[in-house]
XYZ file of C-alpha atoms in Angstrom:
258
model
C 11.915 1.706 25.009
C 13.994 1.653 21.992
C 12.879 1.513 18.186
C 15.023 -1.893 18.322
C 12.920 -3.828 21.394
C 9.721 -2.567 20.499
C 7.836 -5.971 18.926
C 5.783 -4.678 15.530
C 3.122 -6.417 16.388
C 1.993 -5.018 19.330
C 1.909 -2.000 17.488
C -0.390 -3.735 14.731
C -3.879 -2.525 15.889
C -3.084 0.831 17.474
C -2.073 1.401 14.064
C -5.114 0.263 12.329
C -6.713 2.725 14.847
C -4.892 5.222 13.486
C -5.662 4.456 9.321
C -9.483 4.367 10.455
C -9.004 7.840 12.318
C -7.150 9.365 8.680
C -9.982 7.387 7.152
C -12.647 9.237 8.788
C -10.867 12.577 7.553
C -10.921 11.437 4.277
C -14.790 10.502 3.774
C -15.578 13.754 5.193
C -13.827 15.557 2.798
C -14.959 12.491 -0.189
C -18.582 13.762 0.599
C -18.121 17.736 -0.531
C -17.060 19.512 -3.316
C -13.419 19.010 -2.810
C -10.544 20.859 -4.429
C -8.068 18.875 -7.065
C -4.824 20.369 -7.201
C -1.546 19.415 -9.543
C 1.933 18.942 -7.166
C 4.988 19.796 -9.404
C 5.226 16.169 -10.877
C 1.645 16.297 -12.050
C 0.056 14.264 -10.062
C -2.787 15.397 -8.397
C -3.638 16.534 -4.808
C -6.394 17.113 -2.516
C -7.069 18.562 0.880
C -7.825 15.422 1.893
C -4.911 13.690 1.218
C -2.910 16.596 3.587
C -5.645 16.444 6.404
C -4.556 12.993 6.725
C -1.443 12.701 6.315
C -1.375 15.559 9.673
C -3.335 13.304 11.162
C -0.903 9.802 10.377
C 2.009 11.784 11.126
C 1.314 13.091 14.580
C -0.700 9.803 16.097
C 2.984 8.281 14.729
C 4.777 10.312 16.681
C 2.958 9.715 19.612
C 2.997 5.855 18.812
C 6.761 5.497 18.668
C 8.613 9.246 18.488
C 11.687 7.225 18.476
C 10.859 5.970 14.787
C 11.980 8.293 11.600
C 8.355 8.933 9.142
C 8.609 8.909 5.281
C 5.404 10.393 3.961
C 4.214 11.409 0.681
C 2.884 14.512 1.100
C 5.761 16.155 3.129
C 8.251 14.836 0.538
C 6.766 16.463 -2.011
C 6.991 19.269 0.258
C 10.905 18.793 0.733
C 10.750 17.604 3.998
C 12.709 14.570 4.398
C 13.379 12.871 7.679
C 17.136 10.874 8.348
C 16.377 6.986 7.686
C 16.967 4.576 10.283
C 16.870 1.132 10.630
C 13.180 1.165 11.044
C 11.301 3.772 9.536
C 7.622 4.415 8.869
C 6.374 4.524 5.205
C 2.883 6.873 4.664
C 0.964 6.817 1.783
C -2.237 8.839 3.471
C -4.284 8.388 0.209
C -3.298 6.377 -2.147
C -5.156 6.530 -5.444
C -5.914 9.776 -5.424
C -7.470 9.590 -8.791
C -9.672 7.218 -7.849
C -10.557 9.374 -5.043
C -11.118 12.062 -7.553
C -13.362 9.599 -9.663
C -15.506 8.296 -6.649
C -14.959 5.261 -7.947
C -14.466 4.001 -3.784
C -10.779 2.151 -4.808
C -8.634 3.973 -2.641
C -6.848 3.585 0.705
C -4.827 4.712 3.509
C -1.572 2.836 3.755
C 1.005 2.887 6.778
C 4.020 0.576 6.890
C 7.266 -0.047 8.911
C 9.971 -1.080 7.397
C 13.051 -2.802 9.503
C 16.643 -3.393 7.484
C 14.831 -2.412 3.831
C 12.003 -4.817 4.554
C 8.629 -3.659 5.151
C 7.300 -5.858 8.405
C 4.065 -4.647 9.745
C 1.717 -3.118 7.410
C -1.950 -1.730 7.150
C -4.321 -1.007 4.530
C -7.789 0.512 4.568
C -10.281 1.453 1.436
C -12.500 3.406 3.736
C -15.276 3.928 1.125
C -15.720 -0.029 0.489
C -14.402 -0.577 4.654
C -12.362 -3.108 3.695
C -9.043 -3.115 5.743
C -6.198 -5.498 5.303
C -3.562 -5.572 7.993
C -0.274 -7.823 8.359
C 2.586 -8.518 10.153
C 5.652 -10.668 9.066
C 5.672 -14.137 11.573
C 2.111 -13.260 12.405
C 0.195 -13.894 9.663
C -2.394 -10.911 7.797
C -5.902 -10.797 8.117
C -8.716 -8.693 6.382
C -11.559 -6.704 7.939
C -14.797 -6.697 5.439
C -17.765 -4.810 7.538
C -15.935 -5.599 10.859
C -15.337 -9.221 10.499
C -11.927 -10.600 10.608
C -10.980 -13.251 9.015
C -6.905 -14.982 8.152
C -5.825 -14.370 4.683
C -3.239 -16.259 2.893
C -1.988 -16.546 -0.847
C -3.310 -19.456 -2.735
C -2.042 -21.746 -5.183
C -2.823 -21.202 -8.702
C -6.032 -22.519 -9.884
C -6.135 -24.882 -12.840
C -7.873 -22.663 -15.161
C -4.898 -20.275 -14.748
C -4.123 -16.799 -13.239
C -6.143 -14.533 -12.044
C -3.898 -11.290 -12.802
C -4.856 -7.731 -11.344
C -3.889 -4.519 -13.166
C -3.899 -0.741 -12.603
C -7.143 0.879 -13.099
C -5.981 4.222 -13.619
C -2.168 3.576 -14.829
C -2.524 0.577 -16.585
C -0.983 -0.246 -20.182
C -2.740 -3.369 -21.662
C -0.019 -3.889 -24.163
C 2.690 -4.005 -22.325
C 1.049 -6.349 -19.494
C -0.138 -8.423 -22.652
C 3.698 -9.017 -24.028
C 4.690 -9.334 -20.210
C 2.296 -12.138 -19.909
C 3.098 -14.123 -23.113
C 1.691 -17.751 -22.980
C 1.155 -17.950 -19.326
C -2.581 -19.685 -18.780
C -4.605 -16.416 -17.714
C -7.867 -17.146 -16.319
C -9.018 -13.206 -15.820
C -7.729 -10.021 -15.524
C -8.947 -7.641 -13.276
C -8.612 -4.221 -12.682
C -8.302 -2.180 -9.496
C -7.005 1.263 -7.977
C -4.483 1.665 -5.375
C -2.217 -0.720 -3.371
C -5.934 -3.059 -2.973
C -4.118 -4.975 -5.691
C -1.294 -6.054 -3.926
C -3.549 -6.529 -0.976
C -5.741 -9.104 -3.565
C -3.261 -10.961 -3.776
C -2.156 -11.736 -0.153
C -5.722 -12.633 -0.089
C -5.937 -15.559 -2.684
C -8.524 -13.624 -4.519
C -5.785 -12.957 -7.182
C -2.528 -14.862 -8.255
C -0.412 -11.939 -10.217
C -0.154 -7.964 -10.224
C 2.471 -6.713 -12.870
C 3.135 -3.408 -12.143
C 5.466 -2.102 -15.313
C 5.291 1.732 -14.722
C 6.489 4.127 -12.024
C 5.660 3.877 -8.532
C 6.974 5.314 -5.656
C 8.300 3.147 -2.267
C 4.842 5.101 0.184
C 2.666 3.646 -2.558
C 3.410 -0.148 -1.816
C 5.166 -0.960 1.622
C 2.053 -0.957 3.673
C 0.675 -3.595 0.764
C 4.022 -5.459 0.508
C 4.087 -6.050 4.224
C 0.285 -7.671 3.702
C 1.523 -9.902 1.088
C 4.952 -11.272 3.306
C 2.609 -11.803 5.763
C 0.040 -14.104 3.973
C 3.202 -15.635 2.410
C 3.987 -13.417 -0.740
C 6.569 -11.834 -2.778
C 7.086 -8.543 -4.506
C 10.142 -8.792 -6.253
C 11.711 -6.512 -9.107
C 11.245 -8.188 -12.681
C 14.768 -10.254 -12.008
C 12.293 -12.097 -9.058
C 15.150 -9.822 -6.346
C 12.994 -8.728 -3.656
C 12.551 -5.202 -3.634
C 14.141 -2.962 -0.901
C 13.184 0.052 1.064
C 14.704 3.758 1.629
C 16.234 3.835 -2.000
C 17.679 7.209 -2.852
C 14.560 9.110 -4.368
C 12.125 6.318 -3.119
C 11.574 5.041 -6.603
C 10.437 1.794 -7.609
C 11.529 -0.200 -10.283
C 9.101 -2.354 -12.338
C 7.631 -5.080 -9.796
C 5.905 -8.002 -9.515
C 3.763 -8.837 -6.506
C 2.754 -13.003 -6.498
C 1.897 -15.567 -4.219
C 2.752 -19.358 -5.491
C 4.347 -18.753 -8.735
């Protein structure tokens, strides 16, 4: 079968499966004395993020071997696969600083992305086991202690936004002149893509993200939010695309009914 008639969402829990089974690598290594090393852009690395990112990569290639894998870890490493028209987007631990921290905010992400777009996506904070999953013309749902339950974006409450921000790369400032004299309700903070995953829930409205992020670090959570019947655009409100030369993101926003 060809990358082109396989349906995404038949491949949607076979690929939670596999985010639970990087998941379990991860909270074995969250429970020791782990080592925190620095990659050459300075962010920081463990062994846990590599153990899982083996494991993503090769249940992927037994999943669909006909389908190209982006991941984080072997980019760094310069090891780039060729781009198709779908590819798979791996973030195997994303907020690794929260990881570092303990603070339980971070999550295994795993997207594929069809013509730029990302169209099936799954995210899983392990340490809280809460796992949002979603597929574009199939809705997205959210698994809290093994119930499931359909999530969708809401519309925005009278009292005003609820607005997430970066826990560990956030710049108050800036999100406060971004904001201007929109009616905010709350602003909350949070690590990793959960944010974007918040708001494909309706449990936020709004996640500025005005600082540098990488196209592994969002996909699985942008697929979520299309699925519950978001956006994430650039700051122009132009959705963003996938496979950019360098995989860089430009600023964002992530919404539901704005």
């Amino acid at each position: 079968m060809t990358a082109t008639k396989r349906n995404p969402v038949d491949m949607q829990q076979p690929l939670i499966d596999i985010t639970r089974r990087a998941a379990s690598v991860i909270m074995d290594i969250y429970n020791t004395d782990f080592e925190v090393r620095g990659k050459s852009d300075d962010s920081p690395v463990t062994e846990a993020d590599e153990k899982a990112e083996a494991v993503i990569i090769e249940a992927l290639r037994e999943l669909a071997p006909e389908i190209p894998i982006i991941a984080e870890e072997a980019v760094a490493a310069g090891k780039t696969e060729q781009i198709a028209e779908r590819f798979w987007l791996v973030d195997p631990l994303d907020g690794t600083r929260e990881f570092i921290n303990r603070n339980g905010e971070f999550t295994v992400n795993i997207a594929l992305i069809e013509n730029g777009q990302p169209i099936l996506g799954v995210v899983y904070a392990p340490a809280i086991d809460r796992l949002f999953a979603g597929c574009v013309g199939h809705g997205a749902q959210v698994i809290d202690a093994g119930e499931v339950r359909d999530i969708q974006i809401r519309d925005i409450p009278a009292e005003g936004l609820t607005v997430v921000a970066s826990r560990s790369h956030g710049d108050p400032e800036a999100l406060k002149q971004f904001l201007g004299d929109q009616k905010v309700a709350e602003v909350r903070n949070a690590g990793s893509s959960l944010k974007i995953c918040l708001v494909a829930a309706g449990e936020a409205d709004l996640y500025p993200r005005l600082g540098r992020t990488m196209e592994w670090d969002i996909a699985a959570g942008h697929a979520v939010l299309r699925a519950a019947g978001g956006r994430l655009t650039n700051l122009e409100r132009q959705d963003l695309g996938y496979g950019k030369t360098g995989f860089e993101n430009p600023h964002f926003l992530a919404f539901g009914a704005l």
